[in-house]
Amino acid sequence: MKKSLKTLSLLMAAGMLVLSGCGEEKSSGSGSSSGGDEKKQYTIGITQFVEHPSLDAATEGFKKALEDEGFKEGDNVKFDFQNAQADMNNTQSIANNFVGDKVDMIFANATPSAVSALNATKDIPILFTSVTDPVGAGLVESFDQPGDNITGTTDNHPEGTSKTIDFMIDEAGVKNIGIIYNSGEQNSEVQVKQVKELAEPKGAKIVEASVSTSAEVKQAADSLVGRVDAIYIPTDNTVVSALESVISVADSKKIPLFVGELDSMKRGAIAASGFNYFDLGYQTGKMAAEILKGNKKPSEIPVELPGSLKLVINKKAAEAQGLEVKEEWTDFAEFHEE
């Protein structure tokens, strides 16, 4: 009996050694000896306030810049894209979920998404774009001194709005400017104030039409008929997502329509002074790559302005909305022709 117990003990000890050896072999297989050459995997949460051409282009530019810097989707990076559908409540839920999922970085496209991301985390790096006033929105202390975990690019070039408003008043002879915007978007409030400061000293009157949802945009455009000489749409995400309804009113009632960015101009507005949002997103992606590589912290990267501006005139839209195009405009503007 004692011999049998001794034999059993020896067998159990041998079995434990075998199991221990298997465990060590498994650990070695996933450790530094064979896993050292494996690429680190990153997850980037993309929170976009609404889908429209400008924001979509910025997102694509962001992803392309990361790819060019060695962070390729499906290889070493995964993008979790979430669209808030122009709902402020959705932006916060999306941001909170990203934090819960412990993503490596958040790319916030548009002011509401950026604000919600910063409300959700002070640790995860946040890169924003398509933000009109990052200081006024409370995202950064200043362009040169962003927050500990946040930086990005603004779509509000100092000369962008002024070039368009000057063109409307000085060249197109506009006296009464209608503005459609969502008063719940902080970026739009800033732009409406800018337009007033630019237009009123020139003797132009501003007529406001505010909306809360994209479903109200058509009614707001109709309310301006007979009261204004032209309509100006800032880079308001709610209105831009329903821009076709404004274009239909502008075309049918022969009201010249001007916008705050080039993508909307191409859709059927007469003119805009702007830049390519793909390029703006690309700028932001380059900044993100510096952080992912460990070269810099968000606090060490100043907020960047968009690149050079250009005033572009859509001849087809001008004809549809009853504005005569003058050849001398080629001295300071480009023409968009489909």
Short mmCIF file of C-alpha atoms in Angstrom, two decimals:
data_model
loop_
_atom_site.label_atom_id
_atom_site.label_comp_id
_atom_site.label_asym_id
_atom_site.label_seq_id
_atom_site.Cartn_x
_atom_site.Cartn_y
_atom_site.Cartn_z
CA MET A 1 0.00 0.00 0.00
CA LYS A 2 2.82 2.40 0.93
CA LYS A 3 4.59 1.45 -2.29
CA SER A 4 1.48 2.21 -4.31
CA LEU A 5 1.08 5.63 -2.65
CA LYS A 6 4.71 6.42 -3.31
CA THR A 7 4.33 5.46 -6.97
CA LEU A 8 1.18 7.60 -7.28
CA SER A 9 2.97 10.60 -5.72
CA LEU A 10 5.82 10.27 -8.18
CA LEU A 11 3.41 10.12 -11.11
CA MET A 12 1.54 13.24 -9.91
CA ALA A 13 4.78 15.16 -9.47
CA ALA A 14 5.88 14.21 -12.96
CA GLY A 15 2.53 15.33 -14.35
CA MET A 16 2.84 18.70 -12.67
CA LEU A 17 6.29 19.17 -14.17
CA VAL A 18 4.93 18.39 -17.62
CA LEU A 19 2.06 20.87 -17.19
CA SER A 20 4.44 23.48 -15.84
CA GLY A 21 6.67 22.99 -18.84
CA CYS A 22 3.74 23.43 -21.24
CA GLY A 23 2.74 26.65 -19.52
CA GLU A 24 6.25 28.02 -19.77
CA GLU A 25 6.40 27.13 -23.43
CA LYS A 26 3.11 28.98 -24.11
CA SER A 27 4.29 32.05 -22.25
CA SER A 28 7.53 32.05 -24.19
CA GLY A 29 5.63 31.84 -27.46
CA SER A 30 3.68 35.08 -26.82
CA GLY A 31 6.47 36.95 -25.07
CA SER A 32 9.37 39.05 -26.20
CA SER A 33 11.36 36.26 -27.88
CA SER A 34 8.85 35.68 -30.68
CA GLY A 35 6.43 38.59 -30.16
CA GLY A 36 9.00 41.36 -30.11
CA ASP A 37 8.66 41.87 -33.85
CA GLU A 38 4.87 42.05 -33.74
CA LYS A 39 3.33 45.47 -34.42
CA LYS A 40 1.46 47.13 -31.61
CA GLN A 41 -2.25 47.27 -32.31
CA TYR A 42 -4.10 50.58 -31.85
CA THR A 43 -7.80 51.34 -31.65
CA ILE A 44 -8.89 54.85 -32.58
CA GLY A 45 -12.45 55.94 -31.87
CA ILE A 46 -13.82 58.35 -34.47
CA THR A 47 -16.75 60.45 -33.29
CA GLN A 48 -18.29 62.56 -36.07
CA PHE A 49 -21.19 64.90 -35.33
CA VAL A 50 -23.02 64.28 -38.60
CA GLU A 51 -22.25 62.95 -42.06
CA HIS A 52 -21.83 65.56 -44.80
CA PRO A 53 -19.13 66.05 -47.46
CA SER A 54 -16.80 68.34 -45.50
CA LEU A 55 -16.71 66.27 -42.31
CA ASP A 56 -16.52 63.05 -44.33
CA ALA A 57 -13.53 64.44 -46.23
CA ALA A 58 -11.80 65.42 -42.98
CA THR A 59 -12.21 61.90 -41.63
CA GLU A 60 -10.77 60.39 -44.80
CA GLY A 61 -7.84 62.81 -44.69
CA PHE A 62 -7.15 61.86 -41.08
CA LYS A 63 -7.05 58.16 -41.91
CA LYS A 64 -4.88 58.72 -45.00
CA ALA A 65 -2.28 60.67 -43.03
CA LEU A 66 -2.05 57.88 -40.46
CA GLU A 67 -1.67 55.32 -43.24
CA ASP A 68 1.15 57.37 -44.76
CA GLU A 69 2.80 57.43 -41.33
CA GLY A 70 2.66 53.64 -40.97
CA PHE A 71 -0.68 53.18 -39.21
CA LYS A 72 -2.73 51.17 -41.68
CA GLU A 73 -6.30 50.06 -41.09
CA GLY A 74 -6.53 46.28 -40.82
CA ASP A 75 -2.80 46.02 -40.17
CA ASN A 76 -1.88 47.78 -36.95
CA VAL A 77 -4.83 50.12 -36.39
CA LYS A 78 -8.59 49.70 -36.05
CA PHE A 79 -11.00 52.62 -36.53
CA ASP A 80 -14.28 52.58 -34.62
CA PHE A 81 -16.40 55.12 -36.53
CA GLN A 82 -19.49 56.50 -34.80
CA ASN A 83 -21.91 59.06 -36.28
CA ALA A 84 -23.88 61.16 -33.77
CA GLN A 85 -26.48 62.07 -36.42
CA ALA A 86 -26.44 65.72 -35.31
CA ASP A 87 -27.71 64.77 -31.84
CA MET A 88 -25.83 66.38 -28.93
CA ASN A 89 -26.85 63.57 -26.57
CA ASN A 90 -25.41 60.98 -28.93
CA THR A 91 -22.02 62.70 -28.91
CA GLN A 92 -21.69 62.19 -25.16
CA SER A 93 -22.82 58.56 -25.31
CA ILE A 94 -20.30 57.83 -28.06
CA ALA A 95 -17.48 59.46 -26.09
CA ASN A 96 -18.38 57.60 -22.91
CA ASN A 97 -18.43 54.30 -24.79
CA PHE A 98 -14.98 54.98 -26.24
CA VAL A 99 -13.65 55.58 -22.74
CA GLY A 100 -15.29 52.38 -21.52
CA ASP A 101 -13.72 50.49 -24.41
CA LYS A 102 -10.31 51.97 -23.51
CA VAL A 103 -9.50 53.13 -27.03
CA ASP A 104 -5.96 54.41 -27.60
CA MET A 105 -7.07 57.71 -29.15
CA ILE A 106 -10.22 59.67 -29.98
CA PHE A 107 -10.60 61.63 -33.22
CA ALA A 108 -13.39 64.17 -32.71
CA ASN A 109 -14.77 65.65 -35.93
CA ALA A 110 -16.72 68.90 -35.23
CA THR A 111 -17.13 70.98 -32.08
CA PRO A 112 -19.95 69.06 -30.31
CA SER A 113 -18.06 65.78 -30.68
CA ALA A 114 -14.83 67.33 -29.39
CA VAL A 115 -16.51 68.91 -26.36
CA SER A 116 -18.16 65.60 -25.43
CA ALA A 117 -14.89 63.71 -25.82
CA LEU A 118 -13.10 66.08 -23.46
CA ASN A 119 -15.97 65.82 -20.98
CA ALA A 120 -15.54 62.06 -21.04
CA THR A 121 -11.78 61.78 -20.52
CA LYS A 122 -8.76 63.76 -19.40
CA ASP A 123 -6.41 60.84 -20.09
CA ILE A 124 -7.02 59.42 -23.57
CA PRO A 125 -5.41 61.58 -26.30
CA ILE A 126 -8.03 63.56 -28.28
CA LEU A 127 -7.39 65.02 -31.74
CA PHE A 128 -10.09 67.36 -33.02
CA THR A 129 -10.82 68.95 -36.39
CA SER A 130 -13.58 71.03 -38.02
CA VAL A 131 -13.73 73.13 -34.84
CA THR A 132 -14.38 76.84 -35.37
CA ASP A 133 -13.39 78.26 -31.98
CA PRO A 134 -11.46 75.74 -29.84
CA VAL A 135 -10.71 78.34 -27.16
CA GLY A 136 -14.28 79.62 -26.92
CA ALA A 137 -15.59 76.05 -26.83
CA GLY A 138 -13.39 75.34 -23.81
CA LEU A 139 -11.32 72.71 -25.59
CA VAL A 140 -7.92 74.42 -25.18
CA GLU A 141 -6.53 77.30 -23.16
CA SER A 142 -4.89 78.78 -26.26
CA PHE A 143 -3.63 77.66 -29.66
CA ASP A 144 -0.06 77.52 -28.37
CA GLN A 145 -0.99 75.84 -25.10
CA PRO A 146 -3.60 73.13 -25.70
CA GLY A 147 -4.81 70.85 -22.92
CA ASP A 148 -2.94 67.92 -21.41
CA ASN A 149 -4.69 65.37 -23.61
CA ILE A 150 -6.17 67.39 -26.48
CA THR A 151 -5.10 69.33 -29.57
CA GLY A 152 -6.10 69.51 -33.22
CA THR A 153 -7.00 71.80 -36.11
CA THR A 154 -9.50 74.63 -36.54
CA ASP A 155 -11.50 75.28 -39.70
CA ASN A 156 -11.83 78.99 -38.91
CA HIS A 157 -9.17 80.77 -40.92
CA PRO A 158 -9.04 84.45 -39.85
CA GLU A 159 -9.64 85.65 -43.42
CA GLY A 160 -12.13 83.02 -44.56
CA THR A 161 -15.41 84.63 -43.55
CA SER A 162 -14.24 88.17 -44.34
CA LYS A 163 -13.37 87.34 -47.96
CA THR A 164 -16.82 85.90 -48.59
CA ILE A 165 -18.74 88.68 -46.85
CA ASP A 166 -16.69 91.36 -48.61
CA PHE A 167 -17.42 89.69 -51.95
CA MET A 168 -21.15 89.53 -51.21
CA ILE A 169 -21.38 93.22 -50.31
CA ASP A 170 -18.74 94.83 -52.53
CA GLU A 171 -19.11 92.72 -55.68
CA ALA A 172 -22.61 91.22 -55.57
CA GLY A 173 -24.25 94.33 -54.07
CA VAL A 174 -25.97 92.50 -51.21
CA LYS A 175 -27.64 94.74 -48.61
CA ASN A 176 -29.70 92.25 -46.57
CA ILE A 177 -28.01 88.96 -45.64
CA GLY A 178 -30.03 86.04 -44.30
CA ILE A 179 -28.19 83.54 -42.11
CA ILE A 180 -29.52 80.08 -41.29
CA TYR A 181 -27.83 78.34 -38.37
CA ASN A 182 -28.32 76.08 -35.36
CA SER A 183 -28.10 78.25 -32.25
CA GLY A 184 -27.15 75.12 -30.30
CA GLU A 185 -23.84 74.84 -32.16
CA GLN A 186 -21.23 77.01 -30.47
CA ASN A 187 -19.19 77.15 -33.67
CA SER A 188 -22.15 78.72 -35.49
CA GLU A 189 -22.78 81.34 -32.82
CA VAL A 190 -19.16 82.47 -33.24
CA GLN A 191 -19.54 82.76 -37.02
CA VAL A 192 -22.82 84.68 -36.86
CA LYS A 193 -21.10 87.20 -34.59
CA GLN A 194 -18.22 87.46 -37.06
CA VAL A 195 -20.58 88.07 -39.97
CA LYS A 196 -22.34 90.88 -38.07
CA GLU A 197 -19.02 92.52 -37.20
CA LEU A 198 -17.97 92.37 -40.85
CA ALA A 199 -21.25 93.30 -42.55
CA GLU A 200 -22.85 95.96 -40.38
CA PRO A 201 -20.02 98.51 -40.68
CA LYS A 202 -20.50 98.24 -44.46
CA GLY A 203 -24.18 99.10 -44.11
CA ALA A 204 -25.53 95.56 -44.60
CA LYS A 205 -28.33 94.18 -42.44
CA ILE A 206 -28.31 90.65 -40.97
CA VAL A 207 -31.53 88.64 -40.79
CA GLU A 208 -31.23 85.51 -38.64
CA ALA A 209 -33.16 82.25 -39.01
CA SER A 210 -32.25 79.67 -36.39
CA VAL A 211 -33.04 75.95 -36.42
CA SER A 212 -32.68 73.06 -34.00
CA THR A 213 -32.74 70.13 -36.42
CA SER A 214 -32.10 69.50 -40.09
CA ALA A 215 -35.84 69.00 -40.59
CA GLU A 216 -36.38 72.71 -39.87
CA VAL A 217 -33.90 74.00 -42.47
CA LYS A 218 -36.32 74.19 -45.41
CA GLN A 219 -38.84 76.19 -43.38
CA ALA A 220 -36.09 78.57 -42.24
CA ALA A 221 -35.02 79.15 -45.84
CA ASP A 222 -38.63 79.84 -46.88
CA SER A 223 -38.95 82.37 -44.05
CA LEU A 224 -36.19 84.49 -45.59
CA VAL A 225 -37.87 84.86 -49.00
CA GLY A 226 -38.74 88.50 -49.67
CA ARG A 227 -36.71 89.69 -46.67
CA VAL A 228 -33.12 89.25 -47.90
CA ASP A 229 -30.99 89.82 -51.00
CA ALA A 230 -28.83 86.75 -50.35
CA ILE A 231 -28.36 83.88 -47.91
CA TYR A 232 -25.14 82.94 -46.13
CA ILE A 233 -24.66 79.51 -44.53
CA PRO A 234 -21.74 79.24 -42.06
CA THR A 235 -20.00 75.95 -41.38
CA ASP A 236 -23.03 74.83 -39.40
CA ASN A 237 -23.24 71.05 -39.35
CA THR A 238 -27.01 70.86 -38.92
CA VAL A 239 -27.75 73.18 -41.85
CA VAL A 240 -25.01 71.85 -44.13
CA SER A 241 -26.36 68.31 -43.68
CA ALA A 242 -29.65 69.56 -45.20
CA LEU A 243 -28.13 72.06 -47.65
CA GLU A 244 -30.08 70.80 -50.66
CA SER A 245 -33.29 72.17 -49.14
CA VAL A 246 -31.71 75.65 -48.99
CA ILE A 247 -30.39 75.32 -52.54
CA SER A 248 -33.88 74.46 -53.81
CA VAL A 249 -35.28 77.67 -52.28
CA ALA A 250 -32.35 79.75 -53.58
CA ASP A 251 -32.78 78.38 -57.11
CA SER A 252 -36.57 78.69 -57.27
CA LYS A 253 -36.70 82.19 -55.73
CA LYS A 254 -33.50 83.49 -57.39
CA ILE A 255 -31.78 84.27 -54.09
CA PRO A 256 -27.97 84.12 -54.29
CA LEU A 257 -26.60 81.57 -51.81
CA PHE A 258 -23.13 81.83 -50.28
CA VAL A 259 -21.49 79.35 -47.91
CA GLY A 260 -18.61 78.94 -45.51
CA GLU A 261 -16.70 76.09 -47.16
CA LEU A 262 -15.86 74.77 -50.61
CA ASP A 263 -17.68 71.42 -50.43
CA SER A 264 -21.01 73.21 -49.95
CA MET A 265 -20.18 75.59 -52.79
CA LYS A 266 -19.74 72.61 -55.10
CA ARG A 267 -23.17 71.30 -54.11
CA GLY A 268 -24.92 74.39 -55.47
CA ALA A 269 -23.92 77.65 -53.75
CA ILE A 270 -22.46 80.61 -55.62
CA ALA A 271 -19.23 81.18 -53.73
CA ALA A 272 -17.10 80.32 -50.74
CA SER A 273 -13.69 81.21 -49.45
CA GLY A 274 -12.14 78.11 -48.06
CA PHE A 275 -9.85 75.13 -48.25
CA ASN A 276 -10.05 71.39 -48.69
CA TYR A 277 -11.34 69.59 -45.59
CA PHE A 278 -9.46 66.46 -46.63
CA ASP A 279 -6.27 68.49 -46.21
CA LEU A 280 -7.42 69.70 -42.79
CA GLY A 281 -8.08 66.13 -41.68
CA TYR A 282 -4.70 65.13 -43.09
CA GLN A 283 -3.02 67.80 -40.94
CA THR A 284 -4.75 66.35 -37.90
CA GLY A 285 -3.70 62.81 -38.82
CA LYS A 286 -0.04 63.87 -38.98
CA MET A 287 -0.39 65.28 -35.46
CA ALA A 288 -1.99 62.04 -34.29
CA ALA A 289 0.89 60.00 -35.71
CA GLU A 290 3.39 62.00 -33.66
CA ILE A 291 1.46 61.09 -30.51
CA LEU A 292 1.05 57.39 -31.38
CA LYS A 293 4.77 57.13 -32.12
CA GLY A 294 5.54 58.58 -28.73
CA ASN A 295 7.39 61.56 -30.21
CA LYS A 296 5.11 64.18 -28.65
CA LYS A 297 2.27 64.63 -26.19
CA PRO A 298 -0.91 66.50 -27.16
CA SER A 299 0.12 69.37 -24.89
CA GLU A 300 3.29 69.79 -26.96
CA ILE A 301 1.47 70.22 -30.30
CA PRO A 302 -0.11 73.66 -30.94
CA VAL A 303 -3.54 73.90 -32.55
CA GLU A 304 -3.11 74.44 -36.28
CA LEU A 305 -4.92 76.66 -38.78
CA PRO A 306 -5.96 75.41 -42.23
CA GLY A 307 -3.69 76.02 -45.19
CA SER A 308 -4.00 78.78 -47.76
CA LEU A 309 -7.46 80.05 -48.71
CA LYS A 310 -9.05 80.62 -52.08
CA LEU A 311 -12.30 82.25 -53.16
CA VAL A 312 -14.13 79.98 -55.59
CA ILE A 313 -17.22 80.90 -57.63
CA ASN A 314 -19.70 78.34 -58.95
CA LYS A 315 -20.85 79.64 -62.37
CA LYS A 316 -23.70 77.17 -62.67
CA ALA A 317 -25.11 78.13 -59.27
CA ALA A 318 -24.77 81.85 -60.08
CA GLU A 319 -26.83 81.37 -63.24
CA ALA A 320 -29.48 79.33 -61.39
CA GLN A 321 -29.79 81.98 -58.66
CA GLY A 322 -29.80 85.04 -60.91
CA LEU A 323 -26.35 86.51 -60.22
CA GLU A 324 -24.41 87.80 -63.21
CA VAL A 325 -20.82 86.58 -63.24
CA LYS A 326 -18.23 89.26 -64.06
CA GLU A 327 -15.04 88.37 -65.87
CA GLU A 328 -13.00 90.73 -63.70
CA TRP A 329 -13.65 88.39 -60.78
CA THR A 330 -10.91 86.17 -62.20
CA ASP A 331 -8.44 88.70 -60.78
CA PHE A 332 -9.07 87.45 -57.23
CA ALA A 333 -11.15 84.26 -57.53
CA GLU A 334 -11.22 80.85 -59.18
CA PHE A 335 -14.23 79.47 -61.06
CA HIS A 336 -15.74 76.09 -60.33
CA GLU A 337 -17.24 74.43 -63.38
CA GLU A 338 -18.66 70.91 -63.31
#
